[in-house]
PDB file of C-alpha atoms in Angstrom:
ATOM      1  CA  UNK A1262     211.828  10.931 -40.493  1.00 56.00           C
ATOM      2  CA  UNK A1263     211.675  13.867 -42.735  1.00 54.00           C
ATOM      3  CA  UNK A1264     208.931  12.193 -44.788  1.00 50.00           C
ATOM      4  CA  UNK A1265     206.946  11.603 -41.462  1.00 51.00           C
ATOM      5  CA  UNK A1266     207.360  15.346 -40.503  1.00 48.00           C
ATOM      6  CA  UNK A1267     206.206  16.297 -43.929  1.00 47.00           C
ATOM      7  CA  UNK A1268     203.240  14.134 -43.909  1.00 44.00           C
ATOM      8  CA  UNK A1269     202.377  15.488 -40.582  1.00 52.00           C
ATOM      9  CA  UNK A1270     202.667  19.007 -41.503  1.00 46.00           C
ATOM     10  CA  UNK A1271     200.660  18.512 -44.850  1.00 55.00           C
ATOM     11  CA  UNK A1272     197.841  16.737 -42.690  1.00 50.00           C
ATOM     12  CA  UNK A1273     197.554  19.914 -40.072  1.00 47.00           C
ATOM     13  CA  UNK A1274     197.562  22.318 -43.371  1.00 48.00           C
ATOM     14  CA  UNK A1275     194.923  20.549 -44.790  1.00 52.00           C
ATOM     15  CA  UNK A1276     192.752  20.349 -41.466  1.00 50.00           C
ATOM     16  CA  UNK A1277     193.568  23.909 -40.840  1.00 47.00           C
ATOM     17  CA  UNK A1278     192.095  25.053 -44.115  1.00 49.00           C
ATOM     18  CA  UNK A1279     189.168  22.733 -44.109  1.00 50.00           C
ATOM     19  CA  UNK A1280     188.149  24.118 -40.745  1.00 47.00           C
ATOM     20  CA  UNK A1281     188.406  27.516 -41.750  1.00 44.00           C
ATOM     21  CA  UNK A1282     186.445  27.053 -44.897  1.00 46.00           C
ATOM     22  CA  UNK A1283     183.625  25.468 -42.901  1.00 49.00           C
ATOM     23  CA  UNK A1284     183.483  28.215 -40.273  1.00 52.00           C
ATOM     24  CA  UNK A1285     182.729  30.835 -43.099  1.00 53.00           C
ATOM     25  CA  UNK A1286     179.501  29.236 -43.849  1.00 65.00           C
ATOM     26  CA  UNK A1287     176.427  31.610 -42.915  1.00 76.00           C
ATOM     27  CA  UNK A1288     172.760  30.813 -42.891  1.00 78.00           C
ATOM     28  CA  UNK A1289     170.378  33.529 -43.148  1.00 83.00           C
ATOM     29  CA  UNK A1290     166.586  33.107 -43.271  1.00 84.00           C
ATOM     30  CA  UNK A1291     164.893  33.980 -46.501  1.00 83.00           C
ATOM     31  CA  UNK A1292     161.864  35.641 -44.946  1.00 85.00           C
ATOM     32  CA  UNK A1293     160.973  36.277 -41.295  1.00 88.00           C
ATOM     33  CA  UNK A1294     158.838  33.068 -40.705  1.00 90.00           C
ATOM     34  CA  UNK A1295     159.273  31.055 -37.363  1.00 93.00           C
ATOM     35  CA  UNK A1296     159.931  27.964 -39.592  1.00 93.00           C
ATOM     36  CA  UNK A1297     162.822  29.907 -41.614  1.00 93.00           C
ATOM     37  CA  UNK A1298     164.264  31.081 -38.331  1.00 94.00           C
ATOM     38  CA  UNK A1299     164.207  27.434 -36.637  1.00 94.00           C
ATOM     39  CA  UNK A1300     165.973  25.889 -39.689  1.00 94.00           C
ATOM     40  CA  UNK A1301     168.869  28.511 -39.574  1.00 94.00           C
ATOM     41  CA  UNK A1302     169.087  27.998 -35.903  1.00 94.00           C
ATOM     42  CA  UNK A1303     169.026  24.266 -36.377  1.00 94.00           C
ATOM     43  CA  UNK A1304     171.785  24.555 -38.905  1.00 94.00           C
ATOM     44  CA  UNK A1305     173.840  26.766 -36.616  1.00 93.00           C
ATOM     45  CA  UNK A1306     174.044  23.710 -34.064  1.00 92.00           C
ATOM     46  CA  UNK A1307     172.956  25.854 -31.083  1.00 93.00           C
ATOM     47  CA  UNK A1308     170.508  23.265 -29.307  1.00 92.00           C
ATOM     48  CA  UNK A1309     169.705  25.775 -26.470  1.00 95.00           C
ATOM     49  CA  UNK A1310     168.821  28.637 -28.884  1.00 95.00           C
ATOM     50  CA  UNK A1311     166.657  25.887 -31.035  1.00 95.00           C
ATOM     51  CA  UNK A1312     165.077  24.850 -27.698  1.00 95.00           C
ATOM     52  CA  UNK A1313     164.104  28.410 -26.734  1.00 95.00           C
ATOM     53  CA  UNK A1314     162.927  29.460 -30.352  1.00 95.00           C
ATOM     54  CA  UNK A1315     160.638  26.422 -30.390  1.00 95.00           C
ATOM     55  CA  UNK A1316     159.392  26.995 -26.843  1.00 94.00           C
ATOM     56  CA  UNK A1317     158.694  30.857 -28.119  1.00 94.00           C
ATOM     57  CA  UNK A1318     156.650  29.742 -31.283  1.00 93.00           C
ATOM     58  CA  UNK A1319     153.508  28.076 -31.808  1.00 88.00           C
ATOM     59  CA  UNK A1320     155.191  24.841 -32.722  1.00 93.00           C
ATOM     60  CA  UNK A1321     156.237  21.969 -30.745  1.00 91.00           C
ATOM     61  CA  UNK A1322     159.359  19.679 -31.015  1.00 92.00           C
ATOM     62  CA  UNK A1323     157.568  16.897 -32.633  1.00 92.00           C
ATOM     63  CA  UNK A1324     156.215  18.872 -35.426  1.00 94.00           C
ATOM     64  CA  UNK A1325     159.719  20.343 -36.106  1.00 94.00           C
ATOM     65  CA  UNK A1326     161.313  16.800 -35.947  1.00 92.00           C
ATOM     66  CA  UNK A1327     158.795  15.108 -38.278  1.00 92.00           C
ATOM     67  CA  UNK A1328     157.159  17.529 -40.509  1.00 93.00           C
ATOM     68  CA  UNK A1329     158.823  20.813 -40.609  1.00 95.00           C
ATOM     69  CA  UNK A1330     160.629  21.218 -43.969  1.00 95.00           C
ATOM     70  CA  UNK A1331     164.195  23.394 -44.622  1.00 93.00           C
ATOM     71  CA  UNK A1332     164.678  24.243 -48.267  1.00 91.00           C
ATOM     72  CA  UNK A1333     162.765  21.080 -49.191  1.00 93.00           C
ATOM     73  CA  UNK A1334     164.718  18.837 -46.858  1.00 94.00           C
ATOM     74  CA  UNK A1335     163.572  17.330 -43.552  1.00 94.00           C
ATOM     75  CA  UNK A1336     165.204  19.264 -40.568  1.00 93.00           C
ATOM     76  CA  UNK A1337     167.237  15.935 -39.931  1.00 92.00           C
ATOM     77  CA  UNK A1338     168.558  15.941 -43.672  1.00 94.00           C
ATOM     78  CA  UNK A1339     169.191  19.526 -43.772  1.00 94.00           C
ATOM     79  CA  UNK A1340     171.280  19.825 -40.587  1.00 94.00           C
ATOM     80  CA  UNK A1341     173.046  16.597 -41.678  1.00 92.00           C
ATOM     81  CA  UNK A1342     174.017  18.194 -44.873  1.00 93.00           C
ATOM     82  CA  UNK A1343     174.629  21.539 -44.115  1.00 91.00           C
ATOM     83  CA  UNK A1344     174.564  22.341 -40.353  1.00 91.00           C
ATOM     84  CA  UNK A1345     176.961  22.037 -37.430  1.00 90.00           C
ATOM     85  CA  UNK A1346     176.719  19.996 -34.518  1.00 90.00           C
ATOM     86  CA  UNK A1347     174.065  17.707 -36.765  1.00 92.00           C
ATOM     87  CA  UNK A1348     174.292  14.904 -34.051  1.00 92.00           C
ATOM     88  CA  UNK A1349     173.533  17.044 -31.161  1.00 92.00           C
ATOM     89  CA  UNK A1350     170.560  18.821 -32.765  1.00 93.00           C
ATOM     90  CA  UNK A1351     169.032  15.506 -34.051  1.00 93.00           C
ATOM     91  CA  UNK A1352     169.352  14.143 -30.377  1.00 92.00           C
ATOM     92  CA  UNK A1353     167.662  16.832 -29.003  1.00 92.00           C
ATOM     93  CA  UNK A1354     164.908  16.584 -31.415  1.00 93.00           C
ATOM     94  CA  UNK A1355     164.691  12.683 -30.668  1.00 90.00           C
ATOM     95  CA  UNK A1356     165.352  12.135 -34.601  1.00 85.00           C
ATOM     96  CA  UNK A1357     166.806   8.833 -34.696  1.00 72.00           C
ATOM     97  CA  UNK A1358     167.977   6.736 -37.796  1.00 56.00           C
ATOM     98  CA  UNK A1359     165.898   3.711 -37.944  1.00 49.00           C
ATOM     99  CA  UNK A1360     167.508   0.393 -39.159  1.00 47.00           C
ATOM    100  CA  UNK A1361     165.196  -2.167 -40.870  1.00 49.00           C
ATOM    101  CA  UNK A1362     166.502  -5.681 -40.859  1.00 54.00           C
ATOM    102  CA  UNK A1363     165.571  -8.012 -43.634  1.00 54.00           C
ATOM    103  CA  UNK A1364     164.624 -11.431 -41.918  1.00 58.00           C
ATOM    104  CA  UNK A1365     165.206 -14.571 -44.187  1.00 61.00           C
ATOM    105  CA  UNK A1366     163.595 -17.827 -42.964  1.00 57.00           C
ATOM    106  CA  UNK A1367     165.362 -21.186 -44.196  1.00 62.00           C
ATOM    107  CA  UNK A1368     162.960 -23.705 -45.108  1.00 57.00           C
TER     108      UNK A1368
END
């Protein structure tokens, strides 16, 4: 019983520590360009703010999803690696992972 309590305490402490370290990450744009600001907003995980910034810019959602780069990465890869709420941002931008199947024909 004591072992179980100790294990639960260790897991809880580790989770708390990991959560606080992720919360301290702050993104700032390196310049005042529209794309830098969109990258920072996408990484923040706030899809409504991202929607409003895209709407106010001269860019469209399709361009942001398919062509825009953030620190040399696609928006999808950038939010996946550095961002919060990556699944929600990618869903908003209609970014889907493509699964390609290999089909072998038996003769």
